[in-house]
Amino acid sequence: MAASCAYPPFFPPMELDGRGLGLQGGVPDPAEPAQAREGLLARIQLADGGIYDNLGVEPVWSDHRAVLVSDGGAVFRSRPAGSFVGRLLHTPSIAGSGQHTTRLLWLRASSSAGILQGATWSLESTNTVSPVPGHGPAPGDHTAYPPDLVDQINQVRTDLDAFRPTEQRVLERHGYAVADASVDRHSPQLVARAAPFDPPHPQVADPASVRLELRGSAQVRAFGRR
């Protein structure tokens, strides 16, 4: 848990002395002196795996037949060039988004080719369901947020700030809806038992009230929320 919470530069890596851990594998650099390798083992730094693979799929996609991916990351958006500092900060986000997109494309291509089963969904997914015979919601049973409200939802901040209870309910309800829709559409064979769609938090089902509740939810505040 401590390693997963480490996200430099905000939270420093968790450090371990690996000399007594019996670590195996790896190929040492021939040009690396023995003392340098000893120094690396003495101070192993662990950080959140999302720095490398924000979807967390690489440990499972090689030995599992089905992979379901819930992408809770921020939606990558175009924005004006801005200042030099802004461009400098935007460059790593472009690189990270490229890696992220490549993994998603690989998953979807593998699913289309029959290599993997599964589905992916994200904040920007629409939750319109195409009912599958024998499973999923019947017409009229599925309460989906309209596309303009989905766009407002995917602008909700994804920093380390706290969510208000209403924001949590909206995100959870939307998450259930897009997950159900994506599995129904792409891998209905994974569902072992048909059941009517029943998303949580009916108190945030009304789009008009949700639009009002989410006003200002995209704003990042320097000192956070309480």
GROMACS .gro file of C-alpha atoms in nm:
model
  226
    1MET     CA    1   0.000   0.000   0.000
    2ALA     CA    2   0.284   0.238   0.084
    3ALA     CA    3   0.449   0.171  -0.252
    4SER     CA    4   0.120   0.217  -0.438
    5CYS     CA    5   0.071   0.557  -0.275
    6ALA     CA    6   0.419   0.674  -0.377
    7TYR     CA    7   0.384   0.905  -0.674
    8PRO     CA    8   0.684   1.137  -0.712
    9PRO     CA    9   0.729   1.429  -0.686
   10PHE     CA   10   0.432   1.459  -0.449
   11PHE     CA   11   0.502   1.145  -0.245
   12PRO     CA   12   0.855   0.999  -0.231
   13PRO     CA   13   0.925   0.634  -0.321
   14MET     CA   14   0.916   0.364  -0.057
   15GLU     CA   15   1.269   0.234   0.002
   16LEU     CA   16   1.374  -0.123   0.078
   17ASP     CA   17   1.708  -0.287   0.149
   18GLY     CA   18   1.704  -0.568  -0.104
   19ARG     CA   19   2.031  -0.733  -0.011
   20GLY     CA   20   1.860  -0.988   0.212
   21LEU     CA   21   1.555  -1.051  -0.005
   22GLY     CA   22   1.708  -1.322  -0.223
   23LEU     CA   23   1.619  -1.143  -0.545
   24GLN     CA   24   1.687  -1.337  -0.865
   25GLY     CA   25   1.681  -1.274  -1.237
   26GLY     CA   26   1.775  -0.970  -1.434
   27VAL     CA   27   2.078  -0.913  -1.654
   28PRO     CA   28   2.353  -0.698  -1.504
   29ASP     CA   29   2.512  -0.428  -1.713
   30PRO     CA   30   2.862  -0.552  -1.808
   31ALA     CA   31   2.994  -0.199  -1.764
   32GLU     CA   32   2.840  -0.168  -1.418
   33PRO     CA   33   3.091  -0.209  -1.133
   34ALA     CA   34   3.002  -0.450  -0.855
   35GLN     CA   35   2.973  -0.172  -0.597
   36ALA     CA   36   2.716   0.006  -0.810
   37ARG     CA   37   2.500  -0.308  -0.821
   38GLU     CA   38   2.539  -0.346  -0.447
   39GLY     CA   39   2.425   0.013  -0.404
   40LEU     CA   40   2.116  -0.050  -0.615
   41LEU     CA   41   2.025  -0.354  -0.407
   42ALA     CA   42   2.079  -0.165  -0.083
   43ARG     CA   43   1.835   0.106  -0.183
   44ILE     CA   44   1.545  -0.029  -0.389
   45GLN     CA   45   1.288   0.242  -0.453
   46LEU     CA   46   0.927   0.136  -0.508
   47ALA     CA   47   0.659   0.363  -0.651
   48ASP     CA   48   0.305   0.340  -0.785
   49GLY     CA   49   0.284   0.096  -1.075
   50GLY     CA   50   0.068   0.344  -1.262
   51ILE     CA   51   0.382   0.541  -1.343
   52TYR     CA   52   0.469   0.260  -1.586
   53ASP     CA   53   0.132   0.098  -1.662
   54ASN     CA   54  -0.164   0.301  -1.543
   55LEU     CA   55  -0.409   0.033  -1.657
   56GLY     CA   56  -0.233  -0.247  -1.464
   57VAL     CA   57  -0.285  -0.495  -1.747
   58GLU     CA   58   0.063  -0.626  -1.826
   59PRO     CA   59   0.079  -0.866  -1.528
   60VAL     CA   60  -0.240  -1.040  -1.645
   61TRP     CA   61  -0.281  -1.015  -2.022
   62SER     CA   62  -0.021  -1.285  -2.096
   63ASP     CA   63  -0.181  -1.562  -1.887
   64HIS     CA   64  -0.553  -1.479  -1.867
   65ARG     CA   65  -0.816  -1.549  -2.131
   66ALA     CA   66  -1.032  -1.250  -2.038
   67VAL     CA   67  -0.928  -0.902  -1.926
   68LEU     CA   68  -1.167  -0.630  -1.806
   69VAL     CA   69  -1.017  -0.282  -1.786
   70SER     CA   70  -1.170   0.004  -1.591
   71ASP     CA   71  -0.978   0.318  -1.684
   72GLY     CA   72  -1.030   0.583  -1.417
   73GLY     CA   73  -0.764   0.820  -1.547
   74ALA     CA   74  -0.819   1.173  -1.667
   75VAL     CA   75  -0.946   1.225  -2.019
   76PHE     CA   76  -0.665   1.350  -2.245
   77ARG     CA   77  -0.773   1.676  -2.406
   78SER     CA   78  -0.623   1.919  -2.653
   79ARG     CA   79  -0.540   2.259  -2.515
   80PRO     CA   80  -0.366   2.580  -2.630
   81ALA     CA   81   0.013   2.585  -2.638
   82GLY     CA   82   0.031   2.840  -2.356
   83SER     CA   83   0.358   2.940  -2.193
   84PHE     CA   84   0.695   2.768  -2.212
   85VAL     CA   85   0.638   2.609  -1.870
   86GLY     CA   86   0.295   2.489  -1.978
   87ARG     CA   87   0.441   2.327  -2.288
   88LEU     CA   88   0.715   2.170  -2.080
   89LEU     CA   89   0.460   2.015  -1.842
   90HIS     CA   90   0.236   1.906  -2.128
   91THR     CA   91   0.510   1.701  -2.298
   92PRO     CA   92   0.519   1.419  -2.035
   93SER     CA   93   0.140   1.398  -2.044
   94ILE     CA   94   0.154   1.344  -2.421
   95ALA     CA   95   0.411   1.066  -2.376
   96GLY     CA   96   0.205   0.904  -2.101
   97SER     CA   97  -0.111   0.925  -2.307
   98GLY     CA   98   0.064   0.757  -2.599
   99GLN     CA   99   0.166   0.457  -2.387
  100HIS     CA  100  -0.183   0.441  -2.241
  101THR     CA  101  -0.351   0.448  -2.582
  102THR     CA  102  -0.114   0.187  -2.723
  103ARG     CA  103  -0.211  -0.062  -2.451
  104LEU     CA  104  -0.580   0.000  -2.512
  105LEU     CA  105  -0.539  -0.044  -2.886
  106TRP     CA  106  -0.349  -0.369  -2.829
  107LEU     CA  107  -0.625  -0.499  -2.600
  108ARG     CA  108  -0.899  -0.409  -2.845
  109ALA     CA  109  -0.711  -0.554  -3.141
  110SER     CA  110  -0.649  -0.875  -2.946
  111SER     CA  111  -1.018  -0.895  -2.860
  112SER     CA  112  -1.118  -0.844  -3.225
  113ALA     CA  113  -0.871  -1.112  -3.333
  114GLY     CA  114  -1.002  -1.361  -3.075
  115ILE     CA  115  -0.676  -1.367  -2.878
  116LEU     CA  116  -0.837  -1.221  -2.567
  117GLN     CA  117  -1.190  -1.176  -2.439
  118GLY     CA  118  -1.289  -0.873  -2.240
  119ALA     CA  119  -1.388  -0.510  -2.251
  120THR     CA  120  -1.261  -0.166  -2.160
  121TRP     CA  121  -1.439   0.145  -2.038
  122SER     CA  122  -1.342   0.489  -1.913
  123LEU     CA  123  -1.481   0.818  -1.787
  124GLU     CA  124  -1.553   0.934  -2.140
  125SER     CA  125  -1.741   0.617  -2.238
  126THR     CA  126  -2.107   0.663  -2.317
  127ASN     CA  127  -2.338   0.424  -2.134
  128THR     CA  128  -2.583   0.350  -2.411
  129VAL     CA  129  -2.660  -0.020  -2.412
  130SER     CA  130  -2.740  -0.237  -2.710
  131PRO     CA  131  -2.931  -0.518  -2.536
  132VAL     CA  132  -2.805  -0.871  -2.598
  133PRO     CA  133  -3.076  -1.141  -2.623
  134GLY     CA  134  -3.107  -1.326  -2.295
  135HIS     CA  135  -2.902  -1.075  -2.097
  136GLY     CA  136  -2.888  -0.715  -1.995
  137PRO     CA  137  -3.152  -0.446  -1.973
  138ALA     CA  138  -3.467  -0.450  -2.173
  139PRO     CA  139  -3.550  -0.129  -2.360
  140GLY     CA  140  -3.651   0.134  -2.107
  141ASP     CA  141  -3.487  -0.044  -1.812
  142HIS     CA  142  -3.152   0.128  -1.853
  143THR     CA  143  -3.116   0.482  -1.726
  144ALA     CA  144  -2.822   0.632  -1.916
  145TYR     CA  145  -2.676   0.977  -1.870
  146PRO     CA  146  -2.710   1.175  -2.196
  147PRO     CA  147  -2.392   1.249  -2.396
  148ASP     CA  148  -2.366   1.613  -2.286
  149LEU     CA  149  -2.376   1.507  -1.921
  150VAL     CA  150  -2.118   1.233  -1.987
  151ASP     CA  151  -1.890   1.506  -2.122
  152GLN     CA  152  -1.941   1.702  -1.800
  153ILE     CA  153  -1.866   1.391  -1.594
  154ASN     CA  154  -1.540   1.322  -1.777
  155GLN     CA  155  -1.421   1.671  -1.689
  156VAL     CA  156  -1.440   1.599  -1.316
  157ARG     CA  157  -1.094   1.646  -1.165
  158THR     CA  158  -0.879   1.335  -1.117
  159ASP     CA  159  -0.614   1.485  -0.889
  160LEU     CA  160  -0.560   1.390  -0.524
  161ASP     CA  161  -0.842   1.614  -0.404
  162ALA     CA  162  -1.140   1.473  -0.211
  163PHE     CA  163  -1.472   1.404  -0.380
  164ARG     CA  164  -1.797   1.527  -0.234
  165PRO     CA  165  -2.052   1.250  -0.162
  166THR     CA  166  -2.266   1.352  -0.459
  167GLU     CA  167  -1.963   1.345  -0.692
  168GLN     CA  168  -1.881   0.996  -0.567
  169ARG     CA  169  -2.235   0.876  -0.632
  170VAL     CA  170  -2.241   1.016  -0.986
  171LEU     CA  171  -1.905   0.864  -1.075
  172GLU     CA  172  -2.004   0.527  -0.929
  173ARG     CA  173  -2.339   0.522  -1.108
  174HIS     CA  174  -2.175   0.622  -1.436
  175GLY     CA  175  -1.905   0.358  -1.381
  176TYR     CA  176  -2.161   0.081  -1.334
  177ALA     CA  177  -2.347   0.194  -1.645
  178VAL     CA  178  -2.048   0.207  -1.879
  179ALA     CA  179  -1.910  -0.123  -1.743
  180ASP     CA  180  -2.241  -0.298  -1.802
  181ALA     CA  181  -2.275  -0.147  -2.148
  182SER     CA  182  -1.920  -0.234  -2.252
  183VAL     CA  183  -1.937  -0.597  -2.137
  184ASP     CA  184  -2.281  -0.639  -2.297
  185ARG     CA  185  -2.150  -0.503  -2.624
  186HIS     CA  186  -1.808  -0.669  -2.646
  187SER     CA  187  -1.804  -0.983  -2.431
  188PRO     CA  188  -2.157  -1.090  -2.330
  189GLN     CA  189  -2.036  -1.451  -2.311
  190LEU     CA  190  -1.847  -1.363  -1.992
  191VAL     CA  191  -2.171  -1.304  -1.802
  192ALA     CA  192  -2.262  -1.626  -1.621
  193ARG     CA  193  -2.606  -1.518  -1.500
  194ALA     CA  194  -2.841  -1.272  -1.662
  195ALA     CA  195  -2.977  -0.999  -1.436
  196PRO     CA  196  -3.158  -0.670  -1.494
  197PHE     CA  197  -2.940  -0.363  -1.487
  198ASP     CA  198  -2.981  -0.190  -1.152
  199PRO     CA  199  -2.723   0.088  -1.104
  200PRO     CA  200  -2.659   0.227  -0.756
  201HIS     CA  201  -2.753   0.566  -0.616
  202PRO     CA  202  -3.097   0.636  -0.769
  203GLN     CA  203  -3.085   0.978  -0.601
  204VAL     CA  204  -2.845   1.093  -0.877
  205ALA     CA  205  -3.039   0.944  -1.169
  206ASP     CA  206  -3.192   1.275  -1.278
  207PRO     CA  207  -2.962   1.443  -1.536
  208ALA     CA  208  -3.086   1.794  -1.459
  209SER     CA  209  -2.998   1.776  -1.090
  210VAL     CA  210  -2.663   1.608  -1.167
  211ARG     CA  211  -2.567   1.893  -1.400
  212LEU     CA  212  -2.621   2.137  -1.115
  213GLU     CA  213  -2.432   1.920  -0.865
  214LEU     CA  214  -2.129   1.893  -1.094
  215ARG     CA  215  -2.086   2.266  -1.147
  216GLY     CA  216  -1.729   2.345  -1.045
  217SER     CA  217  -1.630   1.977  -1.018
  218ALA     CA  218  -1.370   2.021  -1.291
  219GLN     CA  219  -1.194   2.301  -1.103
  220VAL     CA  220  -0.862   2.216  -0.939
  221ARG     CA  221  -0.810   2.409  -0.615
  222ALA     CA  222  -0.469   2.482  -0.471
  223PHE     CA  223  -0.572   2.394  -0.114
  224GLY     CA  224  -0.821   2.119  -0.198
  225ARG     CA  225  -1.170   2.056  -0.069
  226ARG     CA  226  -1.304   1.936   0.262
   0.00000   0.00000   0.00000
